[in-house]
mmCIF file of C-alpha atoms in Angstrom:
data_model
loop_
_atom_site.group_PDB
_atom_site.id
_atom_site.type_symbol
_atom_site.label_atom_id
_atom_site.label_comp_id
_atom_site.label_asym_id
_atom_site.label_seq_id
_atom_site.Cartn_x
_atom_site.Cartn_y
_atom_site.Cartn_z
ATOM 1 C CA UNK A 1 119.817 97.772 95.304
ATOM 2 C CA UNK A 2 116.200 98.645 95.610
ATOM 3 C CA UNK A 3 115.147 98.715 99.173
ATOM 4 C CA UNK A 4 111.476 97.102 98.289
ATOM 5 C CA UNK A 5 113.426 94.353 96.342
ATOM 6 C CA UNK A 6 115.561 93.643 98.880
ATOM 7 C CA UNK A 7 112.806 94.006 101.605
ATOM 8 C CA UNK A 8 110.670 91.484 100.108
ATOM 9 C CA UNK A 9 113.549 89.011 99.437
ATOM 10 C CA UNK A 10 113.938 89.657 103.673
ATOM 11 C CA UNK A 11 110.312 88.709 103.673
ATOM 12 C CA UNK A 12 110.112 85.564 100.991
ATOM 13 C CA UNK A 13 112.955 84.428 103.411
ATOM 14 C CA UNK A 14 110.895 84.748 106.811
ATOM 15 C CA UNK A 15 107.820 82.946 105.058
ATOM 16 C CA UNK A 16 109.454 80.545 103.699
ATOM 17 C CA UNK A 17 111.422 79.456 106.917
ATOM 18 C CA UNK A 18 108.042 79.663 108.897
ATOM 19 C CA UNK A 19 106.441 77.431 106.077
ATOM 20 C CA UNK A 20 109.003 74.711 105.789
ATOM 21 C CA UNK A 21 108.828 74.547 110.119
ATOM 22 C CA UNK A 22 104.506 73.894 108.961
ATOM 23 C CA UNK A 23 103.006 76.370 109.680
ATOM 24 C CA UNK A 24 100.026 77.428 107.283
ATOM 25 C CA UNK A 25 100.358 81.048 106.175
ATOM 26 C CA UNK A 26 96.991 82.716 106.646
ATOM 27 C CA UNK A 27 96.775 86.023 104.933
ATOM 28 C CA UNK A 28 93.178 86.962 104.931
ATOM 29 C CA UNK A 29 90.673 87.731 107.846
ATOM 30 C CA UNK A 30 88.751 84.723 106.414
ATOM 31 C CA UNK A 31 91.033 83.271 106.474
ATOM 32 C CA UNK A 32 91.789 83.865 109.684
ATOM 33 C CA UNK A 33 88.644 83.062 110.843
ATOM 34 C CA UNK A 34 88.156 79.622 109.247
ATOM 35 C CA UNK A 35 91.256 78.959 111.233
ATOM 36 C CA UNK A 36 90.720 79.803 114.489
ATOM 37 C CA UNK A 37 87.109 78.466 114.518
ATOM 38 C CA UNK A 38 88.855 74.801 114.616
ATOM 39 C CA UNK A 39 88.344 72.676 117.377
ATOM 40 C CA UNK A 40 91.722 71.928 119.292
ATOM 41 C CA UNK A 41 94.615 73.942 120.208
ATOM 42 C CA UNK A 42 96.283 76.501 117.470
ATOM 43 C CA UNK A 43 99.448 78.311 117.370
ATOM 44 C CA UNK A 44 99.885 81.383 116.366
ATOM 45 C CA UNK A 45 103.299 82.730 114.999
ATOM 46 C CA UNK A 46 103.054 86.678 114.754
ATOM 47 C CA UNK A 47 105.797 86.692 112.090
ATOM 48 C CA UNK A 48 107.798 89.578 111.689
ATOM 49 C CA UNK A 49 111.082 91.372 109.791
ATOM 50 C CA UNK A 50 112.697 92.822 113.139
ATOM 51 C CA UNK A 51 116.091 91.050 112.914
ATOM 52 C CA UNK A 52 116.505 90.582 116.357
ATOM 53 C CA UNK A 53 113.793 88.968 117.940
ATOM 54 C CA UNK A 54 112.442 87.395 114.641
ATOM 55 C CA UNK A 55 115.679 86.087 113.720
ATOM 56 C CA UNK A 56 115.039 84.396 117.452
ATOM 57 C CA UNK A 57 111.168 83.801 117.675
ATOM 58 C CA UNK A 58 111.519 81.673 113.376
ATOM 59 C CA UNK A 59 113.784 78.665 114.939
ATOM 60 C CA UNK A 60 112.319 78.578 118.002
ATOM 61 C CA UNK A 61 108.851 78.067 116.469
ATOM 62 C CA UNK A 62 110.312 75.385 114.169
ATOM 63 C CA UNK A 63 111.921 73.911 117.178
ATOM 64 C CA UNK A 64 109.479 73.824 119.884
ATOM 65 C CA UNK A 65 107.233 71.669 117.967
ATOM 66 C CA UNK A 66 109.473 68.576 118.406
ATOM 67 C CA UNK A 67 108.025 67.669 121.664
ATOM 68 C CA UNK A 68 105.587 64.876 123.348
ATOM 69 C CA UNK A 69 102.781 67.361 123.455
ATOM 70 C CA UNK A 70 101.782 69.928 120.553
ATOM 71 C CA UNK A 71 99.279 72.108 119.274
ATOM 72 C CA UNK A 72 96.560 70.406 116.650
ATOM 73 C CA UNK A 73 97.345 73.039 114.112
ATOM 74 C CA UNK A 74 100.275 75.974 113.210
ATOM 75 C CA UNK A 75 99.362 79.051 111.627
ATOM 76 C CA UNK A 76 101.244 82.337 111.112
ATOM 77 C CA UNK A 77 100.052 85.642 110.320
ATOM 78 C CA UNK A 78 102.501 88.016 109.383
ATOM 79 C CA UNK A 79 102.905 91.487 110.861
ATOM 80 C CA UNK A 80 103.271 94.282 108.129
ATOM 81 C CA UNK A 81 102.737 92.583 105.515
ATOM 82 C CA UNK A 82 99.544 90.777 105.934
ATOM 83 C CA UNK A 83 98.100 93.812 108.138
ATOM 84 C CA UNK A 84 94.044 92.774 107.712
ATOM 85 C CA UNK A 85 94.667 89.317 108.262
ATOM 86 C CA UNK A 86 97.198 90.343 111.467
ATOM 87 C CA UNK A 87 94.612 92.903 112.520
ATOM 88 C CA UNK A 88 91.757 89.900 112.864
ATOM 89 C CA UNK A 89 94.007 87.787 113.897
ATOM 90 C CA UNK A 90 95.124 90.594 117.220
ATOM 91 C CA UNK A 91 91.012 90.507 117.632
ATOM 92 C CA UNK A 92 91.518 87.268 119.286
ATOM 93 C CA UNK A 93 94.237 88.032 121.754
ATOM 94 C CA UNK A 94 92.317 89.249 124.680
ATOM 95 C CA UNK A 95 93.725 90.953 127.120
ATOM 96 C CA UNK A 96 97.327 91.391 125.274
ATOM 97 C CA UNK A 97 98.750 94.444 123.459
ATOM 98 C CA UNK A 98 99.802 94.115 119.427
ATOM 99 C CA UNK A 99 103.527 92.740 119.238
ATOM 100 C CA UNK A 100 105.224 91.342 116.760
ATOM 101 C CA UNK A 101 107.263 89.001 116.707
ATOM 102 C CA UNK A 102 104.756 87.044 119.137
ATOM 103 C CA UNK A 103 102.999 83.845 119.944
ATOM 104 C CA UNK A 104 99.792 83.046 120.364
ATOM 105 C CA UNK A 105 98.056 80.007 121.997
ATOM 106 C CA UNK A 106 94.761 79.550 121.196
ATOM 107 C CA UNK A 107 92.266 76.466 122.296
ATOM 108 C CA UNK A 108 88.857 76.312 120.684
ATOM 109 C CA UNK A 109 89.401 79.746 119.094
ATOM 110 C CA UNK A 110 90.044 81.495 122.370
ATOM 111 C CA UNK A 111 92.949 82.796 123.789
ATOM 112 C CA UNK A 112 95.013 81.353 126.528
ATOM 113 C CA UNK A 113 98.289 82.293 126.476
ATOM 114 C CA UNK A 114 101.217 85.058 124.851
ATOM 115 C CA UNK A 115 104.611 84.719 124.410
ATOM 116 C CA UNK A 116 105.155 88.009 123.728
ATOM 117 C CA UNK A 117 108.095 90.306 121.816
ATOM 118 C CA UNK A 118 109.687 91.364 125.110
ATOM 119 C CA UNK A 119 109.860 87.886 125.977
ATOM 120 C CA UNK A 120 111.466 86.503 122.797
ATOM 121 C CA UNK A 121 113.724 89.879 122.293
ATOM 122 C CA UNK A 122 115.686 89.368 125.377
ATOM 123 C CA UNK A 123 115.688 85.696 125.358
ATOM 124 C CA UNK A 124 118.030 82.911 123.429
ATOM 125 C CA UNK A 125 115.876 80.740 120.709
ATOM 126 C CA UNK A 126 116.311 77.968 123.315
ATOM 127 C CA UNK A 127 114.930 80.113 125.928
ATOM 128 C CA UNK A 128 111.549 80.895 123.942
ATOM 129 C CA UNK A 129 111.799 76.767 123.018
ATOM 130 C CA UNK A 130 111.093 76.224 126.272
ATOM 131 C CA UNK A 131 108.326 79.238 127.005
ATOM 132 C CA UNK A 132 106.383 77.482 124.283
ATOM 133 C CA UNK A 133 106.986 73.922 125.152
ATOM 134 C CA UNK A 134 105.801 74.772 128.851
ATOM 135 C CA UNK A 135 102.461 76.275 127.156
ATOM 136 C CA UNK A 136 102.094 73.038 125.249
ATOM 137 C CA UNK A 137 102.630 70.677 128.500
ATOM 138 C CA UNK A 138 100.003 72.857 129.526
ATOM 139 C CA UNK A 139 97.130 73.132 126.964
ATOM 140 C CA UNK A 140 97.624 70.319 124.360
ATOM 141 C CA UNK A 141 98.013 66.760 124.135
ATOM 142 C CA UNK A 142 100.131 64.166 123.518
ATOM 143 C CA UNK A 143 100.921 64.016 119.915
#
């Protein structure tokens, strides 16, 4: 088999699972930039192939938004693939080193809080469910 094929049947997969949780695929730096200028909180999926901490950080995004309080929007970007659009998007995180997978909280277009790879990598998906659930009790309403 072709390594690109399969590499971008790895990567149809990722986005798709991402997509179906609702999270809007932004794949520009306009893009980008039209998104995080929303009022309101925004998270921020840094999507990525690594097996092992993207095979953790894809169902724990899809299930830490089933909770009393949740960000106004969902976005991903996706590391490696989308590289301009991930580059903007890394403009935004203040303060915090590129790493992929990773989350991003953002409120009013600035940052306020990572979850970061070496957090997901050496956690369970329920683990990082709860990292991101505490940042939502924190910075976002009741939804």
């Amino acid at each position: 088999m072709d390594f690109n094929i399969y590499m971008q049947d790895f990567v149809n997969q990722a986005r798709t699972e991402i997509n179906e949780a609702g999270f809007e695929n932004l794949t520009t730096p306009e893009e980008v930039d039209e998104a995080f200028a929303r009022k309101g909180t925004t998270l921020v999926m840094v999507n990525s192939t690594c097996g092992c901490a993207g095979g953790v950080a894809r169902p724990a995004a899809a299930n830490a938004i089933h909770h009393d309080h949740r960000p106004d929007h969902l976005v991903t970007v996706f590391a490696g693939q989308d590289r301009e659009a991930t580059e903007r998007a890394r403009e935004y995180f203040e303060g915090y080193q590129p790493s992929s997978p990773s989350f991003a909280l953002l409120k009013d277009g600035k940052i306020q809080k990572m979850v970061e790879r070496h957090e997901i990598e050496s956690s369970t998906p329920m683990e990082v469910v709860q990292k991101l659930q505490s940042l939502f009790d924190e910075y976002c309403e009741e939804y």
